[in-house]
């Protein structure tokens, strides 16, 4: 359909999982895509996949928690492609543990990796879009657990709750510049990490304990989150800002 035709899109954490699926989809929809990641090999693999399909992509090696590097990533994206039209701030991290046993280091890792990094990338992206004076769209990756209480992930939930609150506040502040900011809030998504918990039933169907909590009865796929993000980045959602789109198989209403 070409929903992002000739747009330049930055995807943080774009080398695996949701980020990779998003980068590939955006390229299929006509975008020129810049992706970040900590390891060069998977980053170059994504670029190669996009290039072989006829798209344009750039890999920038960067750790999202390196706050000083956010501006450099945006600068390099603009130097390569000439502008920045949209961004998916996807990079994040997760750790679990009982609330009474979590320490300050765990707090710092989760808040820095999920909230602090998201804010400073948002800041750098918005500044570039304001300079261009042509608006833009930014999507932040939150979590269904920003809305739902579940044991063992208190700090993770708090950090993702901050992400969704940030999207609302940024939408108000950046709206006059034509910059839309929204968040997608996925449930547990199938990734190499979560697949370790999947078993197969005798009839060939898959079972994951978290799937029992989801009305649709299964984990989400990275491509399903990518599709939701595509909608929010594209002009199909041109009058939507400051919103949270739950991509959770109905878990948040169960």
JSON list of C-alpha atoms in Angstrom, two decimals:
[
{"chain": "A", "resi": 1, "resn": "UNK", "atom": "CA", "xyz": [0.00, 0.00, 0.00]},
{"chain": "A", "resi": 2, "resn": "UNK", "atom": "CA", "xyz": [2.95, 2.35, 0.46]},
{"chain": "A", "resi": 3, "resn": "UNK", "atom": "CA", "xyz": [1.68, 3.80, 3.73]},
{"chain": "A", "resi": 4, "resn": "UNK", "atom": "CA", "xyz": [5.14, 5.22, 4.49]},
{"chain": "A", "resi": 5, "resn": "UNK", "atom": "CA", "xyz": [6.25, 5.94, 0.94]},
{"chain": "A", "resi": 6, "resn": "UNK", "atom": "CA", "xyz": [9.35, 8.18, 0.87]},
{"chain": "A", "resi": 7, "resn": "UNK", "atom": "CA", "xyz": [9.25, 8.66, 4.66]},
{"chain": "A", "resi": 8, "resn": "UNK", "atom": "CA", "xyz": [12.39, 8.32, 6.76]},
{"chain": "A", "resi": 9, "resn": "UNK", "atom": "CA", "xyz": [11.77, 6.26, 9.89]},
{"chain": "A", "resi": 10, "resn": "UNK", "atom": "CA", "xyz": [14.09, 5.56, 12.83]},
{"chain": "A", "resi": 11, "resn": "UNK", "atom": "CA", "xyz": [13.58, 2.31, 14.77]},
{"chain": "A", "resi": 12, "resn": "UNK", "atom": "CA", "xyz": [15.52, 1.85, 18.00]},
{"chain": "A", "resi": 13, "resn": "UNK", "atom": "CA", "xyz": [16.24, -1.74, 18.97]},
{"chain": "A", "resi": 14, "resn": "UNK", "atom": "CA", "xyz": [15.60, -2.72, 15.37]},
{"chain": "A", "resi": 15, "resn": "UNK", "atom": "CA", "xyz": [17.76, -5.83, 15.13]},
{"chain": "A", "resi": 16, "resn": "UNK", "atom": "CA", "xyz": [15.43, -8.46, 16.61]},
{"chain": "A", "resi": 17, "resn": "UNK", "atom": "CA", "xyz": [11.90, -9.17, 17.77]},
{"chain": "A", "resi": 18, "resn": "UNK", "atom": "CA", "xyz": [9.36, -6.38, 17.47]},
{"chain": "A", "resi": 19, "resn": "UNK", "atom": "CA", "xyz": [11.92, -3.86, 16.23]},
{"chain": "A", "resi": 20, "resn": "UNK", "atom": "CA", "xyz": [13.12, -6.08, 13.42]},
{"chain": "A", "resi": 21, "resn": "UNK", "atom": "CA", "xyz": [9.57, -6.90, 12.32]},
{"chain": "A", "resi": 22, "resn": "UNK", "atom": "CA", "xyz": [8.73, -3.20, 12.35]},
{"chain": "A", "resi": 23, "resn": "UNK", "atom": "CA", "xyz": [11.79, -2.18, 10.35]},
{"chain": "A", "resi": 24, "resn": "UNK", "atom": "CA", "xyz": [11.08, -4.77, 7.65]},
{"chain": "A", "resi": 25, "resn": "UNK", "atom": "CA", "xyz": [7.39, -3.83, 7.48]},
{"chain": "A", "resi": 26, "resn": "UNK", "atom": "CA", "xyz": [8.10, -0.10, 7.28]},
{"chain": "A", "resi": 27, "resn": "UNK", "atom": "CA", "xyz": [10.51, -0.72, 4.41]},
{"chain": "A", "resi": 28, "resn": "UNK", "atom": "CA", "xyz": [7.88, -2.81, 2.64]},
{"chain": "A", "resi": 29, "resn": "UNK", "atom": "CA", "xyz": [5.55, 0.16, 3.00]},
{"chain": "A", "resi": 30, "resn": "UNK", "atom": "CA", "xyz": [8.02, 2.44, 1.23]},
{"chain": "A", "resi": 31, "resn": "UNK", "atom": "CA", "xyz": [10.01, 3.93, 4.11]},
{"chain": "A", "resi": 32, "resn": "UNK", "atom": "CA", "xyz": [13.73, 4.49, 4.26]},
{"chain": "A", "resi": 33, "resn": "UNK", "atom": "CA", "xyz": [14.64, 2.92, 7.58]},
{"chain": "A", "resi": 34, "resn": "UNK", "atom": "CA", "xyz": [17.42, 3.59, 10.08]},
{"chain": "A", "resi": 35, "resn": "UNK", "atom": "CA", "xyz": [17.76, 0.98, 12.81]},
{"chain": "A", "resi": 36, "resn": "UNK", "atom": "CA", "xyz": [19.83, 0.91, 15.97]},
{"chain": "A", "resi": 37, "resn": "UNK", "atom": "CA", "xyz": [21.17, -1.97, 18.01]},
{"chain": "A", "resi": 38, "resn": "UNK", "atom": "CA", "xyz": [24.11, -2.95, 20.17]},
{"chain": "A", "resi": 39, "resn": "UNK", "atom": "CA", "xyz": [25.45, -5.70, 17.90]},
{"chain": "A", "resi": 40, "resn": "UNK", "atom": "CA", "xyz": [26.56, -5.12, 14.34]},
{"chain": "A", "resi": 41, "resn": "UNK", "atom": "CA", "xyz": [25.95, -8.58, 12.87]},
{"chain": "A", "resi": 42, "resn": "UNK", "atom": "CA", "xyz": [22.16, -8.77, 13.37]},
{"chain": "A", "resi": 43, "resn": "UNK", "atom": "CA", "xyz": [21.88, -5.12, 12.39]},
{"chain": "A", "resi": 44, "resn": "UNK", "atom": "CA", "xyz": [23.60, -5.71, 9.09]},
{"chain": "A", "resi": 45, "resn": "UNK", "atom": "CA", "xyz": [21.42, -8.78, 8.53]},
{"chain": "A", "resi": 46, "resn": "UNK", "atom": "CA", "xyz": [18.29, -6.62, 8.77]},
{"chain": "A", "resi": 47, "resn": "UNK", "atom": "CA", "xyz": [19.78, -4.06, 6.40]},
{"chain": "A", "resi": 48, "resn": "UNK", "atom": "CA", "xyz": [20.66, -6.85, 3.97]},
{"chain": "A", "resi": 49, "resn": "UNK", "atom": "CA", "xyz": [17.14, -8.29, 4.15]},
{"chain": "A", "resi": 50, "resn": "UNK", "atom": "CA", "xyz": [15.59, -4.91, 3.42]},
{"chain": "A", "resi": 51, "resn": "UNK", "atom": "CA", "xyz": [18.06, -4.14, 0.64]},
{"chain": "A", "resi": 52, "resn": "UNK", "atom": "CA", "xyz": [17.47, -7.47, -1.10]},
{"chain": "A", "resi": 53, "resn": "UNK", "atom": "CA", "xyz": [13.74, -6.69, -1.11]},
{"chain": "A", "resi": 54, "resn": "UNK", "atom": "CA", "xyz": [14.44, -3.39, -2.85]},
{"chain": "A", "resi": 55, "resn": "UNK", "atom": "CA", "xyz": [14.32, -1.10, 0.18]},
{"chain": "A", "resi": 56, "resn": "UNK", "atom": "CA", "xyz": [16.77, 1.32, 1.75]},
{"chain": "A", "resi": 57, "resn": "UNK", "atom": "CA", "xyz": [18.13, 0.86, 5.26]},
{"chain": "A", "resi": 58, "resn": "UNK", "atom": "CA", "xyz": [20.91, 2.06, 7.52]},
{"chain": "A", "resi": 59, "resn": "UNK", "atom": "CA", "xyz": [22.26, 0.36, 10.63]},
{"chain": "A", "resi": 60, "resn": "UNK", "atom": "CA", "xyz": [23.68, 2.54, 13.40]},
{"chain": "A", "resi": 61, "resn": "UNK", "atom": "CA", "xyz": [25.42, 0.72, 16.21]},
{"chain": "A", "resi": 62, "resn": "UNK", "atom": "CA", "xyz": [24.17, 2.30, 19.42]},
{"chain": "A", "resi": 63, "resn": "UNK", "atom": "CA", "xyz": [23.16, 1.38, 22.94]},
{"chain": "A", "resi": 64, "resn": "UNK", "atom": "CA", "xyz": [19.83, 3.07, 23.72]},
{"chain": "A", "resi": 65, "resn": "UNK", "atom": "CA", "xyz": [20.95, 3.66, 27.30]},
{"chain": "A", "resi": 66, "resn": "UNK", "atom": "CA", "xyz": [23.80, 5.83, 26.03]},
{"chain": "A", "resi": 67, "resn": "UNK", "atom": "CA", "xyz": [21.78, 9.00, 26.38]},
{"chain": "A", "resi": 68, "resn": "UNK", "atom": "CA", "xyz": [24.45, 11.22, 24.85]},
{"chain": "A", "resi": 69, "resn": "UNK", "atom": "CA", "xyz": [24.27, 9.08, 21.72]},
{"chain": "A", "resi": 70, "resn": "UNK", "atom": "CA", "xyz": [20.61, 9.81, 20.96]},
{"chain": "A", "resi": 71, "resn": "UNK", "atom": "CA", "xyz": [21.36, 13.08, 19.22]},
{"chain": "A", "resi": 72, "resn": "UNK", "atom": "CA", "xyz": [24.17, 11.45, 17.26]},
{"chain": "A", "resi": 73, "resn": "UNK", "atom": "CA", "xyz": [21.85, 8.69, 16.01]},
{"chain": "A", "resi": 74, "resn": "UNK", "atom": "CA", "xyz": [19.34, 11.27, 14.78]},
{"chain": "A", "resi": 75, "resn": "UNK", "atom": "CA", "xyz": [22.13, 13.33, 13.21]},
{"chain": "A", "resi": 76, "resn": "UNK", "atom": "CA", "xyz": [23.53, 10.32, 11.35]},
{"chain": "A", "resi": 77, "resn": "UNK", "atom": "CA", "xyz": [20.07, 9.35, 10.15]},
{"chain": "A", "resi": 78, "resn": "UNK", "atom": "CA", "xyz": [19.53, 12.83, 8.73]},
{"chain": "A", "resi": 79, "resn": "UNK", "atom": "CA", "xyz": [23.00, 12.94, 7.20]},
{"chain": "A", "resi": 80, "resn": "UNK", "atom": "CA", "xyz": [22.31, 9.67, 5.38]},
{"chain": "A", "resi": 81, "resn": "UNK", "atom": "CA", "xyz": [18.67, 10.14, 4.35]},
{"chain": "A", "resi": 82, "resn": "UNK", "atom": "CA", "xyz": [18.26, 13.93, 4.47]},
{"chain": "A", "resi": 83, "resn": "UNK", "atom": "CA", "xyz": [15.47, 14.14, 7.03]},
{"chain": "A", "resi": 84, "resn": "UNK", "atom": "CA", "xyz": [13.49, 12.35, 9.75]},
{"chain": "A", "resi": 85, "resn": "UNK", "atom": "CA", "xyz": [9.73, 11.90, 9.41]},
{"chain": "A", "resi": 86, "resn": "UNK", "atom": "CA", "xyz": [8.85, 9.26, 11.99]},
{"chain": "A", "resi": 87, "resn": "UNK", "atom": "CA", "xyz": [10.29, 7.13, 14.77]},
{"chain": "A", "resi": 88, "resn": "UNK", "atom": "CA", "xyz": [9.48, 3.98, 16.71]},
{"chain": "A", "resi": 89, "resn": "UNK", "atom": "CA", "xyz": [11.22, 4.10, 20.08]},
{"chain": "A", "resi": 90, "resn": "UNK", "atom": "CA", "xyz": [11.16, 0.38, 20.62]},
{"chain": "A", "resi": 91, "resn": "UNK", "atom": "CA", "xyz": [14.36, -0.43, 22.55]},
{"chain": "A", "resi": 92, "resn": "UNK", "atom": "CA", "xyz": [13.85, -1.63, 26.09]},
{"chain": "A", "resi": 93, "resn": "UNK", "atom": "CA", "xyz": [14.69, -4.29, 28.64]},
{"chain": "A", "resi": 94, "resn": "UNK", "atom": "CA", "xyz": [13.01, -6.52, 31.23]},
{"chain": "A", "resi": 95, "resn": "UNK", "atom": "CA", "xyz": [13.96, -8.03, 34.58]},
{"chain": "A", "resi": 96, "resn": "UNK", "atom": "CA", "xyz": [11.83, -9.82, 37.15]},
{"chain": "A", "resi": 97, "resn": "UNK", "atom": "CA", "xyz": [11.97, -10.36, 40.89]},
{"chain": "A", "resi": 98, "resn": "UNK", "atom": "CA", "xyz": [9.99, -10.01, 44.13]},
{"chain": "A", "resi": 99, "resn": "UNK", "atom": "CA", "xyz": [9.33, -6.39, 45.05]},
{"chain": "A", "resi": 100, "resn": "UNK", "atom": "CA", "xyz": [10.91, -6.75, 48.50]},
{"chain": "A", "resi": 101, "resn": "UNK", "atom": "CA", "xyz": [14.14, -8.11, 47.03]},
{"chain": "A", "resi": 102, "resn": "UNK", "atom": "CA", "xyz": [14.78, -5.72, 44.13]},
{"chain": "A", "resi": 103, "resn": "UNK", "atom": "CA", "xyz": [17.76, -3.41, 44.50]},
{"chain": "A", "resi": 104, "resn": "UNK", "atom": "CA", "xyz": [18.77, 0.00, 43.21]},
{"chain": "A", "resi": 105, "resn": "UNK", "atom": "CA", "xyz": [20.83, -1.49, 40.39]},
{"chain": "A", "resi": 106, "resn": "UNK", "atom": "CA", "xyz": [17.77, -3.27, 39.02]},
{"chain": "A", "resi": 107, "resn": "UNK", "atom": "CA", "xyz": [15.80, -0.04, 39.29]},
{"chain": "A", "resi": 108, "resn": "UNK", "atom": "CA", "xyz": [18.47, 1.84, 37.35]},
{"chain": "A", "resi": 109, "resn": "UNK", "atom": "CA", "xyz": [18.74, -0.81, 34.62]},
{"chain": "A", "resi": 110, "resn": "UNK", "atom": "CA", "xyz": [14.99, -0.88, 34.00]},
{"chain": "A", "resi": 111, "resn": "UNK", "atom": "CA", "xyz": [14.25, 2.82, 34.31]},
{"chain": "A", "resi": 112, "resn": "UNK", "atom": "CA", "xyz": [17.29, 3.78, 32.23]},
{"chain": "A", "resi": 113, "resn": "UNK", "atom": "CA", "xyz": [16.58, 1.13, 29.61]},
{"chain": "A", "resi": 114, "resn": "UNK", "atom": "CA", "xyz": [12.85, 1.71, 29.27]},
{"chain": "A", "resi": 115, "resn": "UNK", "atom": "CA", "xyz": [12.01, 5.26, 30.31]},
{"chain": "A", "resi": 116, "resn": "UNK", "atom": "CA", "xyz": [15.12, 7.42, 30.34]},
{"chain": "A", "resi": 117, "resn": "UNK", "atom": "CA", "xyz": [16.33, 6.19, 26.95]},
{"chain": "A", "resi": 118, "resn": "UNK", "atom": "CA", "xyz": [12.86, 6.59, 25.44]},
{"chain": "A", "resi": 119, "resn": "UNK", "atom": "CA", "xyz": [12.65, 10.18, 26.66]},
{"chain": "A", "resi": 120, "resn": "UNK", "atom": "CA", "xyz": [16.01, 11.29, 25.31]},
{"chain": "A", "resi": 121, "resn": "UNK", "atom": "CA", "xyz": [15.46, 9.67, 21.91]},
{"chain": "A", "resi": 122, "resn": "UNK", "atom": "CA", "xyz": [12.04, 11.31, 21.79]},
{"chain": "A", "resi": 123, "resn": "UNK", "atom": "CA", "xyz": [13.67, 14.63, 22.65]},
{"chain": "A", "resi": 124, "resn": "UNK", "atom": "CA", "xyz": [16.25, 14.34, 19.87]},
{"chain": "A", "resi": 125, "resn": "UNK", "atom": "CA", "xyz": [13.68, 13.18, 17.31]},
{"chain": "A", "resi": 126, "resn": "UNK", "atom": "CA", "xyz": [11.22, 15.93, 18.16]},
{"chain": "A", "resi": 127, "resn": "UNK", "atom": "CA", "xyz": [13.92, 18.60, 17.96]},
{"chain": "A", "resi": 128, "resn": "UNK", "atom": "CA", "xyz": [14.81, 17.46, 14.44]},
{"chain": "A", "resi": 129, "resn": "UNK", "atom": "CA", "xyz": [11.16, 17.38, 13.36]},
{"chain": "A", "resi": 130, "resn": "UNK", "atom": "CA", "xyz": [10.61, 20.87, 14.75]},
{"chain": "A", "resi": 131, "resn": "UNK", "atom": "CA", "xyz": [13.57, 22.13, 12.74]},
{"chain": "A", "resi": 132, "resn": "UNK", "atom": "CA", "xyz": [12.07, 20.64, 9.59]},
{"chain": "A", "resi": 133, "resn": "UNK", "atom": "CA", "xyz": [8.71, 22.33, 10.31]},
{"chain": "A", "resi": 134, "resn": "UNK", "atom": "CA", "xyz": [6.75, 19.58, 8.57]},
{"chain": "A", "resi": 135, "resn": "UNK", "atom": "CA", "xyz": [5.36, 17.66, 11.54]},
{"chain": "A", "resi": 136, "resn": "UNK", "atom": "CA", "xyz": [6.01, 14.00, 12.20]},
{"chain": "A", "resi": 137, "resn": "UNK", "atom": "CA", "xyz": [4.89, 10.94, 14.11]},
{"chain": "A", "resi": 138, "resn": "UNK", "atom": "CA", "xyz": [6.58, 9.13, 17.00]},
{"chain": "A", "resi": 139, "resn": "UNK", "atom": "CA", "xyz": [5.46, 5.88, 18.61]},
{"chain": "A", "resi": 140, "resn": "UNK", "atom": "CA", "xyz": [6.77, 4.71, 21.99]},
{"chain": "A", "resi": 141, "resn": "UNK", "atom": "CA", "xyz": [6.80, 1.04, 22.96]},
{"chain": "A", "resi": 142, "resn": "UNK", "atom": "CA", "xyz": [5.00, 0.62, 26.27]},
{"chain": "A", "resi": 143, "resn": "UNK", "atom": "CA", "xyz": [3.50, -2.54, 27.73]},
{"chain": "A", "resi": 144, "resn": "UNK", "atom": "CA", "xyz": [0.16, -3.95, 28.80]},
{"chain": "A", "resi": 145, "resn": "UNK", "atom": "CA", "xyz": [1.80, -4.21, 32.21]},
{"chain": "A", "resi": 146, "resn": "UNK", "atom": "CA", "xyz": [1.81, -0.44, 32.42]},
{"chain": "A", "resi": 147, "resn": "UNK", "atom": "CA", "xyz": [-1.94, -0.88, 32.96]},
{"chain": "A", "resi": 148, "resn": "UNK", "atom": "CA", "xyz": [-2.17, -4.27, 34.69]},
{"chain": "A", "resi": 149, "resn": "UNK", "atom": "CA", "xyz": [-0.74, -5.38, 38.01]},
{"chain": "A", "resi": 150, "resn": "UNK", "atom": "CA", "xyz": [1.22, -8.63, 37.99]},
{"chain": "A", "resi": 151, "resn": "UNK", "atom": "CA", "xyz": [3.65, -10.01, 40.53]},
{"chain": "A", "resi": 152, "resn": "UNK", "atom": "CA", "xyz": [7.37, -9.91, 39.93]},
{"chain": "A", "resi": 153, "resn": "UNK", "atom": "CA", "xyz": [7.59, -6.96, 37.56]},
{"chain": "A", "resi": 154, "resn": "UNK", "atom": "CA", "xyz": [6.95, -3.93, 39.76]},
{"chain": "A", "resi": 155, "resn": "UNK", "atom": "CA", "xyz": [9.85, -1.83, 38.45]},
{"chain": "A", "resi": 156, "resn": "UNK", "atom": "CA", "xyz": [9.26, -2.90, 34.85]},
{"chain": "A", "resi": 157, "resn": "UNK", "atom": "CA", "xyz": [5.60, -1.89, 35.16]},
{"chain": "A", "resi": 158, "resn": "UNK", "atom": "CA", "xyz": [6.55, 1.46, 36.66]},
{"chain": "A", "resi": 159, "resn": "UNK", "atom": "CA", "xyz": [9.04, 2.17, 33.87]},
{"chain": "A", "resi": 160, "resn": "UNK", "atom": "CA", "xyz": [6.52, 1.31, 31.16]},
{"chain": "A", "resi": 161, "resn": "UNK", "atom": "CA", "xyz": [3.83, 3.32, 32.93]},
{"chain": "A", "resi": 162, "resn": "UNK", "atom": "CA", "xyz": [6.17, 6.26, 32.63]},
{"chain": "A", "resi": 163, "resn": "UNK", "atom": "CA", "xyz": [6.48, 5.63, 28.89]},
{"chain": "A", "resi": 164, "resn": "UNK", "atom": "CA", "xyz": [2.74, 5.84, 28.32]},
{"chain": "A", "resi": 165, "resn": "UNK", "atom": "CA", "xyz": [2.48, 8.96, 30.48]},
{"chain": "A", "resi": 166, "resn": "UNK", "atom": "CA", "xyz": [5.34, 10.46, 28.50]},
{"chain": "A", "resi": 167, "resn": "UNK", "atom": "CA", "xyz": [3.47, 9.84, 25.24]},
{"chain": "A", "resi": 168, "resn": "UNK", "atom": "CA", "xyz": [0.46, 11.77, 26.53]},
{"chain": "A", "resi": 169, "resn": "UNK", "atom": "CA", "xyz": [2.48, 14.70, 27.82]},
{"chain": "A", "resi": 170, "resn": "UNK", "atom": "CA", "xyz": [4.61, 14.90, 24.67]},
{"chain": "A", "resi": 171, "resn": "UNK", "atom": "CA", "xyz": [1.51, 14.80, 22.47]},
{"chain": "A", "resi": 172, "resn": "UNK", "atom": "CA", "xyz": [0.18, 17.93, 24.14]},
{"chain": "A", "resi": 173, "resn": "UNK", "atom": "CA", "xyz": [3.47, 19.78, 23.96]},
{"chain": "A", "resi": 174, "resn": "UNK", "atom": "CA", "xyz": [4.36, 18.81, 20.39]},
{"chain": "A", "resi": 175, "resn": "UNK", "atom": "CA", "xyz": [0.89, 18.96, 18.89]},
{"chain": "A", "resi": 176, "resn": "UNK", "atom": "CA", "xyz": [1.20, 22.63, 17.84]},
{"chain": "A", "resi": 177, "resn": "UNK", "atom": "CA", "xyz": [4.22, 21.59, 15.74]},
{"chain": "A", "resi": 178, "resn": "UNK", "atom": "CA", "xyz": [2.21, 18.90, 13.97]},
{"chain": "A", "resi": 179, "resn": "UNK", "atom": "CA", "xyz": [4.11, 16.12, 15.72]},
{"chain": "A", "resi": 180, "resn": "UNK", "atom": "CA", "xyz": [1.96, 13.22, 16.90]},
{"chain": "A", "resi": 181, "resn": "UNK", "atom": "CA", "xyz": [3.08, 10.98, 19.78]},
{"chain": "A", "resi": 182, "resn": "UNK", "atom": "CA", "xyz": [1.37, 7.71, 20.71]},
{"chain": "A", "resi": 183, "resn": "UNK", "atom": "CA", "xyz": [2.29, 4.44, 22.40]},
{"chain": "A", "resi": 184, "resn": "UNK", "atom": "CA", "xyz": [1.70, 0.78, 21.64]},
{"chain": "A", "resi": 185, "resn": "UNK", "atom": "CA", "xyz": [1.28, -1.48, 24.66]},
{"chain": "A", "resi": 186, "resn": "UNK", "atom": "CA", "xyz": [1.92, -5.14, 23.80]},
{"chain": "A", "resi": 187, "resn": "UNK", "atom": "CA", "xyz": [1.42, -8.17, 25.99]},
{"chain": "A", "resi": 188, "resn": "UNK", "atom": "CA", "xyz": [3.96, -11.01, 25.97]},
{"chain": "A", "resi": 189, "resn": "UNK", "atom": "CA", "xyz": [5.14, -11.37, 22.38]},
{"chain": "A", "resi": 190, "resn": "UNK", "atom": "CA", "xyz": [6.74, -14.42, 20.79]},
{"chain": "A", "resi": 191, "resn": "UNK", "atom": "CA", "xyz": [10.51, -13.87, 20.76]},
{"chain": "A", "resi": 192, "resn": "UNK", "atom": "CA", "xyz": [13.52, -16.19, 21.14]},
{"chain": "A", "resi": 193, "resn": "UNK", "atom": "CA", "xyz": [13.34, -15.47, 24.87]},
{"chain": "A", "resi": 194, "resn": "UNK", "atom": "CA", "xyz": [9.63, -16.22, 25.37]},
{"chain": "A", "resi": 195, "resn": "UNK", "atom": "CA", "xyz": [9.69, -19.25, 23.06]},
{"chain": "A", "resi": 196, "resn": "UNK", "atom": "CA", "xyz": [11.58, -21.15, 25.76]},
{"chain": "A", "resi": 197, "resn": "UNK", "atom": "CA", "xyz": [8.28, -21.32, 27.66]},
{"chain": "A", "resi": 198, "resn": "UNK", "atom": "CA", "xyz": [6.29, -22.78, 24.74]},
{"chain": "A", "resi": 199, "resn": "UNK", "atom": "CA", "xyz": [5.37, -26.47, 24.67]},
{"chain": "A", "resi": 200, "resn": "UNK", "atom": "CA", "xyz": [3.43, -28.37, 22.01]},
{"chain": "A", "resi": 201, "resn": "UNK", "atom": "CA", "xyz": [0.26, -30.29, 22.77]},
{"chain": "A", "resi": 202, "resn": "UNK", "atom": "CA", "xyz": [-0.47, -33.70, 21.26]},
{"chain": "A", "resi": 203, "resn": "UNK", "atom": "CA", "xyz": [-2.73, -32.10, 18.66]},
{"chain": "A", "resi": 204, "resn": "UNK", "atom": "CA", "xyz": [0.12, -29.86, 17.51]},
{"chain": "A", "resi": 205, "resn": "UNK", "atom": "CA", "xyz": [-1.17, -26.68, 19.12]},
{"chain": "A", "resi": 206, "resn": "UNK", "atom": "CA", "xyz": [1.16, -24.57, 21.22]},
{"chain": "A", "resi": 207, "resn": "UNK", "atom": "CA", "xyz": [0.87, -23.86, 24.93]},
{"chain": "A", "resi": 208, "resn": "UNK", "atom": "CA", "xyz": [2.42, -21.03, 26.90]},
{"chain": "A", "resi": 209, "resn": "UNK", "atom": "CA", "xyz": [1.28, -20.33, 30.48]},
{"chain": "A", "resi": 210, "resn": "UNK", "atom": "CA", "xyz": [0.77, -16.65, 29.75]},
{"chain": "A", "resi": 211, "resn": "UNK", "atom": "CA", "xyz": [-1.60, -17.52, 26.91]},
{"chain": "A", "resi": 212, "resn": "UNK", "atom": "CA", "xyz": [-4.19, -18.64, 29.48]},
{"chain": "A", "resi": 213, "resn": "UNK", "atom": "CA", "xyz": [-4.56, -15.02, 30.60]},
{"chain": "A", "resi": 214, "resn": "UNK", "atom": "CA", "xyz": [-5.32, -13.78, 27.08]},
{"chain": "A", "resi": 215, "resn": "UNK", "atom": "CA", "xyz": [-8.84, -14.04, 25.59]},
{"chain": "A", "resi": 216, "resn": "UNK", "atom": "CA", "xyz": [-7.38, -14.89, 22.17]},
{"chain": "A", "resi": 217, "resn": "UNK", "atom": "CA", "xyz": [-5.52, -17.74, 23.86]},
{"chain": "A", "resi": 218, "resn": "UNK", "atom": "CA", "xyz": [-2.02, -17.21, 22.48]},
{"chain": "A", "resi": 219, "resn": "UNK", "atom": "CA", "xyz": [1.06, -15.02, 22.56]},
{"chain": "A", "resi": 220, "resn": "UNK", "atom": "CA", "xyz": [1.27, -12.10, 20.19]},
{"chain": "A", "resi": 221, "resn": "UNK", "atom": "CA", "xyz": [3.56, -12.08, 17.17]},
{"chain": "A", "resi": 222, "resn": "UNK", "atom": "CA", "xyz": [6.13, -9.33, 16.52]},
{"chain": "A", "resi": 223, "resn": "UNK", "atom": "CA", "xyz": [4.45, -8.59, 13.19]},
{"chain": "A", "resi": 224, "resn": "UNK", "atom": "CA", "xyz": [1.17, -7.84, 14.98]},
{"chain": "A", "resi": 225, "resn": "UNK", "atom": "CA", "xyz": [2.82, -5.12, 17.05]},
{"chain": "A", "resi": 226, "resn": "UNK", "atom": "CA", "xyz": [4.55, -3.85, 13.91]},
{"chain": "A", "resi": 227, "resn": "UNK", "atom": "CA", "xyz": [1.18, -3.56, 12.15]},
{"chain": "A", "resi": 228, "resn": "UNK", "atom": "CA", "xyz": [-0.25, -1.50, 15.00]},
{"chain": "A", "resi": 229, "resn": "UNK", "atom": "CA", "xyz": [2.81, 0.74, 14.97]},
{"chain": "A", "resi": 230, "resn": "UNK", "atom": "CA", "xyz": [2.54, 1.18, 11.20]},
{"chain": "A", "resi": 231, "resn": "UNK", "atom": "CA", "xyz": [-1.00, 2.45, 11.64]},
{"chain": "A", "resi": 232, "resn": "UNK", "atom": "CA", "xyz": [0.07, 4.99, 14.25]},
{"chain": "A", "resi": 233, "resn": "UNK", "atom": "CA", "xyz": [3.04, 6.21, 12.21]},
{"chain": "A", "resi": 234, "resn": "UNK", "atom": "CA", "xyz": [1.09, 6.51, 8.96]},
{"chain": "A", "resi": 235, "resn": "UNK", "atom": "CA", "xyz": [-1.40, 9.12, 7.82]},
{"chain": "A", "resi": 236, "resn": "UNK", "atom": "CA", "xyz": [-4.20, 6.63, 8.52]},
{"chain": "A", "resi": 237, "resn": "UNK", "atom": "CA", "xyz": [-3.99, 7.93, 12.11]},
{"chain": "A", "resi": 238, "resn": "UNK", "atom": "CA", "xyz": [-3.47, 11.59, 11.20]},
{"chain": "A", "resi": 239, "resn": "UNK", "atom": "CA", "xyz": [-5.94, 12.79, 13.87]},
{"chain": "A", "resi": 240, "resn": "UNK", "atom": "CA", "xyz": [-4.76, 10.45, 16.63]},
{"chain": "A", "resi": 241, "resn": "UNK", "atom": "CA", "xyz": [-2.23, 11.60, 19.22]},
{"chain": "A", "resi": 242, "resn": "UNK", "atom": "CA", "xyz": [-1.59, 11.04, 22.91]},
{"chain": "A", "resi": 243, "resn": "UNK", "atom": "CA", "xyz": [-3.23, 7.61, 22.79]},
{"chain": "A", "resi": 244, "resn": "UNK", "atom": "CA", "xyz": [-2.27, 4.13, 23.92]},
{"chain": "A", "resi": 245, "resn": "UNK", "atom": "CA", "xyz": [-3.05, 1.27, 21.55]},
{"chain": "A", "resi": 246, "resn": "UNK", "atom": "CA", "xyz": [-3.26, -2.03, 23.40]},
{"chain": "A", "resi": 247, "resn": "UNK", "atom": "CA", "xyz": [-1.86, -4.94, 21.37]},
{"chain": "A", "resi": 248, "resn": "UNK", "atom": "CA", "xyz": [-2.65, -7.61, 23.91]},
{"chain": "A", "resi": 249, "resn": "UNK", "atom": "CA", "xyz": [-5.16, -10.12, 22.57]},
{"chain": "A", "resi": 250, "resn": "UNK", "atom": "CA", "xyz": [-7.75, -8.67, 24.94]},
{"chain": "A", "resi": 251, "resn": "UNK", "atom": "CA", "xyz": [-5.74, -9.20, 28.12]},
{"chain": "A", "resi": 252, "resn": "UNK", "atom": "CA", "xyz": [-6.31, -5.67, 29.41]},
{"chain": "A", "resi": 253, "resn": "UNK", "atom": "CA", "xyz": [-10.10, -6.11, 29.37]},
{"chain": "A", "resi": 254, "resn": "UNK", "atom": "CA", "xyz": [-10.18, -9.66, 30.72]}
]
